mmCIF file of C-alpha atoms and ligand atoms in Angstrom:
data_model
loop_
_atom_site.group_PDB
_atom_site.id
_atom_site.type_symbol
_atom_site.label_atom_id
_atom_site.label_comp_id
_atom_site.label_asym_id
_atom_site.label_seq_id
_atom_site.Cartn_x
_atom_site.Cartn_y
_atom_site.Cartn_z
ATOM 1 C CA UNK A 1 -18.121 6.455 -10.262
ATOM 2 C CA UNK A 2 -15.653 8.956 -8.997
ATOM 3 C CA UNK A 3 -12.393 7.727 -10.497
ATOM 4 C CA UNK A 4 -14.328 7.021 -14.130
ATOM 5 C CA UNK A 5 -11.626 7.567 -16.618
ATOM 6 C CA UNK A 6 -8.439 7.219 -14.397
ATOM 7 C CA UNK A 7 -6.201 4.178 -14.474
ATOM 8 C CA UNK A 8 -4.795 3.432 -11.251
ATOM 9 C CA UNK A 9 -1.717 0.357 -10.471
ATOM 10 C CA UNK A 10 -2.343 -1.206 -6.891
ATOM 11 C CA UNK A 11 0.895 -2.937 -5.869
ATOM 12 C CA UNK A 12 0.402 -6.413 -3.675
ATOM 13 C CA UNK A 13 -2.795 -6.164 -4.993
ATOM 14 C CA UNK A 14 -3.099 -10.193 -5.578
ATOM 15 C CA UNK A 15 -4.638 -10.459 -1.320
ATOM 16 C CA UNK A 16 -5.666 -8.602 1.744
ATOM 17 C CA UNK A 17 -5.686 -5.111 1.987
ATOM 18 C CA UNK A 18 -4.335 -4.543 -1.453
ATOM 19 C CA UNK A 19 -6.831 -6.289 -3.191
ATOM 20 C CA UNK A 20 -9.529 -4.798 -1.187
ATOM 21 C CA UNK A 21 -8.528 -1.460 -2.176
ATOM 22 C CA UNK A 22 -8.051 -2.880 -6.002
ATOM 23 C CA UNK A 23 -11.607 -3.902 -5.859
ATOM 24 C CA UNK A 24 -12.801 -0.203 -4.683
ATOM 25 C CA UNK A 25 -11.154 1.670 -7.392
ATOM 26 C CA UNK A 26 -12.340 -0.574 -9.887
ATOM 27 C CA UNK A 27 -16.105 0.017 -8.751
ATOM 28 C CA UNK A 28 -15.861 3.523 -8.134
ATOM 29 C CA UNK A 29 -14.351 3.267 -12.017
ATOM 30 C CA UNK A 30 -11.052 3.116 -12.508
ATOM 31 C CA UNK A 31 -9.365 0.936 -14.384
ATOM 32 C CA UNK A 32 -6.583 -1.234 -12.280
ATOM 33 C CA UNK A 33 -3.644 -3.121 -12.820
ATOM 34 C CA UNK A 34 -2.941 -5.493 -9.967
ATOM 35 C CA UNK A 35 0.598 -5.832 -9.391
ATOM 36 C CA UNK A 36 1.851 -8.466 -7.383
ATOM 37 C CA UNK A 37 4.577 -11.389 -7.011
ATOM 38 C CA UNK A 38 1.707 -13.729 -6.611
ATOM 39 C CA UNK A 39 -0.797 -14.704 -9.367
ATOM 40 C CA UNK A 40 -3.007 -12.029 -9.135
ATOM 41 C CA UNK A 41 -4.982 -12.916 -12.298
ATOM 42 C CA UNK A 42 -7.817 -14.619 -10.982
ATOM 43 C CA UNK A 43 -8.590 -11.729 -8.921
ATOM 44 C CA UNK A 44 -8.160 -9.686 -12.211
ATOM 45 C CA UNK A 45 -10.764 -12.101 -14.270
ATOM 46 C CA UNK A 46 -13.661 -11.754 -11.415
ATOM 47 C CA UNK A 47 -13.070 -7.497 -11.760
ATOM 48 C CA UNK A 48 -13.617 -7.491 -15.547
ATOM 49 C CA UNK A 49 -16.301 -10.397 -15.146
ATOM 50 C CA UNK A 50 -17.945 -7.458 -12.994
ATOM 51 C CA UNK A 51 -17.658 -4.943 -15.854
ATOM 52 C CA UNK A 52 -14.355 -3.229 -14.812
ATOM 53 C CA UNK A 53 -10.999 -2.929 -16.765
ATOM 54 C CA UNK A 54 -8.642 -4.838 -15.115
ATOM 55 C CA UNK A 55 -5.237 -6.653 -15.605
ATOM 56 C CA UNK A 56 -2.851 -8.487 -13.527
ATOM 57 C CA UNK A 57 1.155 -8.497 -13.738
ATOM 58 C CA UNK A 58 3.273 -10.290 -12.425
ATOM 59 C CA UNK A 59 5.476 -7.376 -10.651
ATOM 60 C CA UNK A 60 8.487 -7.238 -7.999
ATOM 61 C CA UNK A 61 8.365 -4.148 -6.656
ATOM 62 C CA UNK A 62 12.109 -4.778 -5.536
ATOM 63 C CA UNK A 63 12.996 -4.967 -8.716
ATOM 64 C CA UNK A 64 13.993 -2.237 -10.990
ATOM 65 C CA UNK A 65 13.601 -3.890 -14.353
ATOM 66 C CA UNK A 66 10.050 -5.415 -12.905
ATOM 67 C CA UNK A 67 8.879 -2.281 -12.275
ATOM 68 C CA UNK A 68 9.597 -0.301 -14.917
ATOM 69 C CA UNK A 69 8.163 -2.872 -17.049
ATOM 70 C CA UNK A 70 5.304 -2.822 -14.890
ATOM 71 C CA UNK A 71 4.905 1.073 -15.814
ATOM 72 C CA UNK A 72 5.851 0.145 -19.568
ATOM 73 C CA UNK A 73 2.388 -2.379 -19.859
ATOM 74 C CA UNK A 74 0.057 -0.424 -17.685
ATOM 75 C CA UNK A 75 1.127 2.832 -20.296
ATOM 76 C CA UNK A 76 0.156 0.388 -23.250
ATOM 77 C CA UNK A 77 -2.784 -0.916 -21.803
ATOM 78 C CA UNK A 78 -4.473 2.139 -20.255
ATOM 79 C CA UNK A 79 -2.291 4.969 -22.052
ATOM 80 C CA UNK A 80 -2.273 6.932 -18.720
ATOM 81 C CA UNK A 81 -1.266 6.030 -14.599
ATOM 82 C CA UNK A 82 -3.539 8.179 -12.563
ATOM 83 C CA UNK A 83 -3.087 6.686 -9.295
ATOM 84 C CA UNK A 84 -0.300 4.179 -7.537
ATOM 85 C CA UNK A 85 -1.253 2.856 -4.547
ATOM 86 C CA UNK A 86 1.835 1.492 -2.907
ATOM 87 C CA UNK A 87 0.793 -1.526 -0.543
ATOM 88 C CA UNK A 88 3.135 -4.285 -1.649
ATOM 89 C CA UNK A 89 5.251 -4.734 1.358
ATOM 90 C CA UNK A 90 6.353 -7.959 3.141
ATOM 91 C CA UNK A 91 3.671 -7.726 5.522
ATOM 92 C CA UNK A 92 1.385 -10.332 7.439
ATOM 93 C CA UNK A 93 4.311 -13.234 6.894
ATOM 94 C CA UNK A 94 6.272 -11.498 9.335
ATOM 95 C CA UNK A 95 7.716 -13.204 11.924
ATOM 96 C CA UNK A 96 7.775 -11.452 15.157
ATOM 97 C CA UNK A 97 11.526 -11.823 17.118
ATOM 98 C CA UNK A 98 13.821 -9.705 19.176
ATOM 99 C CA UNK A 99 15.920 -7.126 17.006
ATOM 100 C CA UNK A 100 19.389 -8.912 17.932
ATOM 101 C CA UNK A 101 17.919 -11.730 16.113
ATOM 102 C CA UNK A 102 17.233 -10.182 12.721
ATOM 103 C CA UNK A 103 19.997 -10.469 9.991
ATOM 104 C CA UNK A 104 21.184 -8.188 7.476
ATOM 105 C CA UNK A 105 19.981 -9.796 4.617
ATOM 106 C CA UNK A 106 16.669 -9.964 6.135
ATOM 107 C CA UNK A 107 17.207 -6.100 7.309
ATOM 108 C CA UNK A 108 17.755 -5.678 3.628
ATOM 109 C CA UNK A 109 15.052 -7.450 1.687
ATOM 110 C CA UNK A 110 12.811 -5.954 4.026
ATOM 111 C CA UNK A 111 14.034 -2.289 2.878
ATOM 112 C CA UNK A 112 14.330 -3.565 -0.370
ATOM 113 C CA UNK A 113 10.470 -4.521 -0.586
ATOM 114 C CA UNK A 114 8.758 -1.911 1.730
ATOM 115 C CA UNK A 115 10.995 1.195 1.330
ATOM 116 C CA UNK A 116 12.708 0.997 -1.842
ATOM 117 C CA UNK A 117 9.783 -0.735 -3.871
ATOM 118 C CA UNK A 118 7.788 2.700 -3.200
ATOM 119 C CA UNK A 119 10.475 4.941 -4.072
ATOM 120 C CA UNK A 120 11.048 2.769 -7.603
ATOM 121 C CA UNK A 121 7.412 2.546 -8.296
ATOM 122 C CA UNK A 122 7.005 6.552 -7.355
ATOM 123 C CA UNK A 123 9.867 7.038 -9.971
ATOM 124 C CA UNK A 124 8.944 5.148 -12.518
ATOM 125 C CA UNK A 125 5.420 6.895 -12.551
ATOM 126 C CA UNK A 126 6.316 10.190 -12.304
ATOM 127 C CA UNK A 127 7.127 11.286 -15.507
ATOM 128 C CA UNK A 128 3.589 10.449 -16.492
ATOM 129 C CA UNK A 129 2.283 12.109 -13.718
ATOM 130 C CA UNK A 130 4.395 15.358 -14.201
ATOM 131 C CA UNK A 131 3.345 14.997 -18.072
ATOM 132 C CA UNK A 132 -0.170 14.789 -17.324
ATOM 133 C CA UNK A 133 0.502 17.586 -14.252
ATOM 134 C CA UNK A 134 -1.647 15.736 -12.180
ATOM 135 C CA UNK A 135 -1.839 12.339 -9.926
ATOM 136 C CA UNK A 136 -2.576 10.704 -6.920
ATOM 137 C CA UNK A 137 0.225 8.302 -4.968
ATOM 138 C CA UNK A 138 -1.285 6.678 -1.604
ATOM 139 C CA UNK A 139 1.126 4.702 0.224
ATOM 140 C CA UNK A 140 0.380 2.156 2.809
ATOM 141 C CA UNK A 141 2.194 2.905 5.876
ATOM 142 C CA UNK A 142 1.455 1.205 9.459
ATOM 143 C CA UNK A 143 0.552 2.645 12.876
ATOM 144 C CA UNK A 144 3.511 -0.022 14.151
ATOM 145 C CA UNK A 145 5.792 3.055 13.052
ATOM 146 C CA UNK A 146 3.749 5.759 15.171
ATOM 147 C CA UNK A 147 3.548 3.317 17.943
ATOM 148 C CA UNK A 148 6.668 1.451 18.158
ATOM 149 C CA UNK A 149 5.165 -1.548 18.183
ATOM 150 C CA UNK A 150 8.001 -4.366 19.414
ATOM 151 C CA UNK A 151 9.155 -7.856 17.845
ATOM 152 C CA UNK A 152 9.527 -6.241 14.136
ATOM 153 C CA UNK A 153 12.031 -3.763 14.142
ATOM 154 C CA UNK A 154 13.180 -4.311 10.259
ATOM 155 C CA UNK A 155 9.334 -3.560 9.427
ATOM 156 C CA UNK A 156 8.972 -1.012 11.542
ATOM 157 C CA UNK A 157 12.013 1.137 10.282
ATOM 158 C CA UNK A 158 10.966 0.287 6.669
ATOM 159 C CA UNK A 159 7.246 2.153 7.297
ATOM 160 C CA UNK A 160 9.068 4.885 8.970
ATOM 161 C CA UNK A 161 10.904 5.623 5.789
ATOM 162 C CA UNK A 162 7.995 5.402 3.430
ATOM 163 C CA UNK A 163 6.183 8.116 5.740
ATOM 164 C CA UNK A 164 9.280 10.262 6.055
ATOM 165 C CA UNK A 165 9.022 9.814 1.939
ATOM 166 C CA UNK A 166 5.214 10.510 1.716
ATOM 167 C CA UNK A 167 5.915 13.918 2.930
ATOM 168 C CA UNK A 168 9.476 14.811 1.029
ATOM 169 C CA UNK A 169 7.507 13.875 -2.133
ATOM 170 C CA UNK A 170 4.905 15.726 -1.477
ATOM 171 C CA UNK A 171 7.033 18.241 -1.630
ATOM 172 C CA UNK A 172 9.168 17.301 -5.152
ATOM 173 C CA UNK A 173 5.609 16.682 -6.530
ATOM 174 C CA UNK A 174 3.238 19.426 -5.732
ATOM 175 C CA UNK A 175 4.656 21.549 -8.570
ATOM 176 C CA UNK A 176 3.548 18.934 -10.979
ATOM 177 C CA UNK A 177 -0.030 18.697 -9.087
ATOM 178 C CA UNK A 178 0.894 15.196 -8.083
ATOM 179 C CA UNK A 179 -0.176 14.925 -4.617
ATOM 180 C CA UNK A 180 1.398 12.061 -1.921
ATOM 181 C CA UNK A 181 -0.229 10.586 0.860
ATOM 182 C CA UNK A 182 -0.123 7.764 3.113
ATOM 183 C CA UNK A 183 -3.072 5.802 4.385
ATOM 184 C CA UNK A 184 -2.015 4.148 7.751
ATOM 185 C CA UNK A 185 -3.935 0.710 9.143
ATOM 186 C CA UNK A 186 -3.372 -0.569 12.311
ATOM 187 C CA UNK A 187 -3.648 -4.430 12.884
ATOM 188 C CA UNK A 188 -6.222 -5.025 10.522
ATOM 189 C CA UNK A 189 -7.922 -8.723 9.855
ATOM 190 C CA UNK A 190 -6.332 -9.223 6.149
ATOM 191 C CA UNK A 191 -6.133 -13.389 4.864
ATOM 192 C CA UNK A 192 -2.530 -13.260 5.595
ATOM 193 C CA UNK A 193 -3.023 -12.193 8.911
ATOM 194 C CA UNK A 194 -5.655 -14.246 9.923
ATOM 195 C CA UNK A 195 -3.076 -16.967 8.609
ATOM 196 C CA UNK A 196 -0.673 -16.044 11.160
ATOM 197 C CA UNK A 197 -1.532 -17.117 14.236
ATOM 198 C CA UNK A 198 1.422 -15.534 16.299
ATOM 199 C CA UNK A 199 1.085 -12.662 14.809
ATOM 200 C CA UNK A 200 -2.585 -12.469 15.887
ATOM 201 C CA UNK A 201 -2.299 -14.097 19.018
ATOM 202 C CA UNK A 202 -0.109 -11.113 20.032
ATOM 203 C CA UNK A 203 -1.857 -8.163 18.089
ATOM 204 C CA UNK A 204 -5.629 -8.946 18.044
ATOM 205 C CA UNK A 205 -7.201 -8.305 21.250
ATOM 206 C CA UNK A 206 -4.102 -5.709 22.181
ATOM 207 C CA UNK A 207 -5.129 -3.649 19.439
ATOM 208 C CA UNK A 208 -8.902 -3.768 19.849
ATOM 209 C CA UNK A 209 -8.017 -2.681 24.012
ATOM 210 C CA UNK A 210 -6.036 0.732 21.985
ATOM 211 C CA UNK A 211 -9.148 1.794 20.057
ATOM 212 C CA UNK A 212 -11.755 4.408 20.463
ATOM 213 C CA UNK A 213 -13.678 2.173 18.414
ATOM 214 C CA UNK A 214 -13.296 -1.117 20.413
ATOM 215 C CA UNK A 215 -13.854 -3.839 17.500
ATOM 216 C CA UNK A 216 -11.877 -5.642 14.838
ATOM 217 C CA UNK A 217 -10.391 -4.048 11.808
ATOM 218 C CA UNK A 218 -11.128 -5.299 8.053
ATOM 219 C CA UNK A 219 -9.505 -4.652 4.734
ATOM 220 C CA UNK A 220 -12.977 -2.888 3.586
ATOM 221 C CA UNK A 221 -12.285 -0.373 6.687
ATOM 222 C CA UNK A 222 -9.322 0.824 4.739
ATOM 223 C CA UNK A 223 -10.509 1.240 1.399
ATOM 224 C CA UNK A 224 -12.652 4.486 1.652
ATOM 225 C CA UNK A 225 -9.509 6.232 2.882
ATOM 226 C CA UNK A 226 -7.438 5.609 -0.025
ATOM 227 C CA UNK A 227 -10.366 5.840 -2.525
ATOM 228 C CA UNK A 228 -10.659 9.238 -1.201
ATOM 229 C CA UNK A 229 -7.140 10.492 -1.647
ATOM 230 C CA UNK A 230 -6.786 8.906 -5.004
ATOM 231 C CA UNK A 231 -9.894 11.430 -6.269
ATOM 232 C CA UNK A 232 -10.417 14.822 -7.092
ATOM 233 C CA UNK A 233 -11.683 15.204 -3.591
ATOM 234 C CA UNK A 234 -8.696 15.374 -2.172
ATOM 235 C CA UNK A 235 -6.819 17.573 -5.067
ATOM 236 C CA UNK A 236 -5.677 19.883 -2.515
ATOM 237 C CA UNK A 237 -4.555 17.039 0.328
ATOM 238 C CA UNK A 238 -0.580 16.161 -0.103
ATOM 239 C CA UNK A 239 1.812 15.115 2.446
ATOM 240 C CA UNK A 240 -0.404 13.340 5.175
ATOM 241 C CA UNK A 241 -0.464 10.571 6.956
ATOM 242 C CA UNK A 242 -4.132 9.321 8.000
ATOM 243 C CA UNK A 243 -4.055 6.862 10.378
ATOM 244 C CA UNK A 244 -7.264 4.342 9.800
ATOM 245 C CA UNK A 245 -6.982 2.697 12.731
ATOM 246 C CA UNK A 246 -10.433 2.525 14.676
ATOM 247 C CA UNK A 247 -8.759 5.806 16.646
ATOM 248 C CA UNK A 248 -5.741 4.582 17.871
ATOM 249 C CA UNK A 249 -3.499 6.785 17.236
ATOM 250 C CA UNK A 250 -3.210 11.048 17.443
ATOM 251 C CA UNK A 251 -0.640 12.595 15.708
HETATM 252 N N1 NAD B 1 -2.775 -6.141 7.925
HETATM 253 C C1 NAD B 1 -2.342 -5.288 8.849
HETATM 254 O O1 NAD B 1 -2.548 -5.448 10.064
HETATM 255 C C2 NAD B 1 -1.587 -4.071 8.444
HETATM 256 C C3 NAD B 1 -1.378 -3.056 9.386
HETATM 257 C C4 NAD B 1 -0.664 -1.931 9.009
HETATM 258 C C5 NAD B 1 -0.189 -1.818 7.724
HETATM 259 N N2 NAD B 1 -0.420 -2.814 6.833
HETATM 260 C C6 NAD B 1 0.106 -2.674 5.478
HETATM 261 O O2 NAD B 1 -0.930 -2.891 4.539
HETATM 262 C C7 NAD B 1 -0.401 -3.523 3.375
HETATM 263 C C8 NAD B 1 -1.149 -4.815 3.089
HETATM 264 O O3 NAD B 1 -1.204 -5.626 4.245
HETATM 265 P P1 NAD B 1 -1.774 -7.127 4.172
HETATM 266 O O4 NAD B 1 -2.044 -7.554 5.559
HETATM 267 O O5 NAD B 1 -2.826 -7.201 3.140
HETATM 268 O O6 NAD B 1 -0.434 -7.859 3.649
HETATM 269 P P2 NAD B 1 -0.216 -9.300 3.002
HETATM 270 O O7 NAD B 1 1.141 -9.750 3.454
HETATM 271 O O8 NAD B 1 -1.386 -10.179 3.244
HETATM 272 O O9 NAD B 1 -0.188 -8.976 1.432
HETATM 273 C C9 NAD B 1 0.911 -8.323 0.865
HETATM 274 C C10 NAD B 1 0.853 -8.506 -0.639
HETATM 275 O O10 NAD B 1 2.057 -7.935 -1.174
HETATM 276 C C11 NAD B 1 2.635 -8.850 -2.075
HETATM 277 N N3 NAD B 1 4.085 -8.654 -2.136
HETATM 278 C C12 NAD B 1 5.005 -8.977 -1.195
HETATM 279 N N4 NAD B 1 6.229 -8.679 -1.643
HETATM 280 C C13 NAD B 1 6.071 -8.154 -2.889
HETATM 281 C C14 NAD B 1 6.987 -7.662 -3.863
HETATM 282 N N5 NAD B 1 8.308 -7.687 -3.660
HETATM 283 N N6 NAD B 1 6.473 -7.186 -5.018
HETATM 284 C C15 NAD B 1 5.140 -7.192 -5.257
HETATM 285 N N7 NAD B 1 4.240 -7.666 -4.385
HETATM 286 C C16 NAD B 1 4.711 -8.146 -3.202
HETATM 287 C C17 NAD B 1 2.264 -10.231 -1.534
HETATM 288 O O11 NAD B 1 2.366 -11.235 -2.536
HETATM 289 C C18 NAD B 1 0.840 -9.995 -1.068
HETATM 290 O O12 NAD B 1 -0.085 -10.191 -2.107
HETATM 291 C C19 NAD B 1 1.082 -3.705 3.632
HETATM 292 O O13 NAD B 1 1.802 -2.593 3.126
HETATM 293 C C20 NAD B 1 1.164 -3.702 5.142
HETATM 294 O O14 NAD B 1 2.449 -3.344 5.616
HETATM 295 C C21 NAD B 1 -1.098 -3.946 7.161
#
């Protein structure tokens, strides 16, 4: 029960990866609110039938007014934010095409969502962080950014930004004790992904061929990661990037 007594938010926390890692802080004690577009109650109901505290809101992270009332309910329902985990991102409904065929409104939702999201999120909890002079953000990057992984440019560019970010906040927050990290998957077996069979047709058995550990990756293979960085363990850890990725990746 490391995190007993923290309260942690888990953004796109209503499937996949997000949920996965919602369901690890809540057993190693926190309590979570799962923010997502989607319903994530349900998910919500089975955590506190399981003995956690555990709430879901209905959040767009794209949203300034969502989030901040986001920040607003978690304050009044936990009366502390410990942790954000920012995995919310428009993600495994991707649809992989040349660059010349992406628009700019799709260029800038995807910003909007993946980039921006974390930097409103990160803003709207750090005055409680600074107040409290400590916290934990993890942010969910992808190894599509470290490898330059074709078909997805507008995704790729918007993971680039949020690890560019991870380490400039590390930066703005280490005087409050707030430390910023990023936890980076590569092509990892989430619903949504299973659910999208181009997307797996092209990245399964490519990414498996990349790894020093030559098997599929799972949700669960991520979750120790960011349950690390979001405890005391890793009080004096701010401004990496760790790459969870079945070693694929050096950098
Ligand atoms: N699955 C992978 O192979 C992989 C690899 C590298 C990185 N990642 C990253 O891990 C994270 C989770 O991946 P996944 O496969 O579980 O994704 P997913 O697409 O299955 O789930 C994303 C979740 O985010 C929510 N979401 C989308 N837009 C939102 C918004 N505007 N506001 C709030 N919630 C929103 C969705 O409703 C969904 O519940 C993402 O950040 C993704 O980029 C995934």
């Amino acid at each position: 029960m490391k995190l007993e007594g923290k309260a942690a938010i888990v953004t796109g926390a209503a499937t996949g990866i997000g949920l996965a890692i919602a369901q690890r802080l809540a057993h190693d004690g926190a309590a979570v609110v799962l923010a997502d577009v989607a319903d994530a109650e349900p998910r919500a109901a089975e955590l506190r039938a399981s003995g956690a505290r555990a709430v879901a809101l209905r959040t767009d992270v794209a949203d300034e007014a969502s989030v901040s009332d986001m920040v607003e309910r978690t304050m009044k329902e936990f009366g502390r934010i410990d942790i954000l985990v920012n995995n919310a991102a428009i993600a495994a409904t991707i649809q992989l095409r040349p660059f010349e065929d992406i628009t700019v409104a799709e260029w800038r939702r995807m910003q909007d969502v993946n980039a921006m999201g974390p930097f409103l999120c990160i803003r709207a909890v750090s005055p409680h962080m600074r107040a409290q002079k400590t916290g934990r953000i993890v942010n969910i990057t992808s190894g599509t950014a470290f490898k330059g992984a074709p078909f997805m440019l507008d995704y790729v560019a918007s993971k680039g930004a949020l690890m560019t970010m991870t380490r400039a906040l590390a930066k703005e927050l280490g005087p409050a004790f707030v430390t910023v990290n990023a936890v980076s998957p590569g092509y990892t077996l989430s619903e949504g992904n299973l659910a999208n069979e181009a997307f797996r047709e092209t990245y399964r058995e490519a990414a498996i061929a990349t790894r020093a550990l030559p098997r599929d990756g799972w949700p669960a293979d991520i979750v120790g990661a960011v349950a690390f960085l979001a405890s005391d363990d890793a009080s004096f850890i701010s401004g990496q990037i760790l790459a969870v990725d079945g070693g694929s990746v050096y950098h």
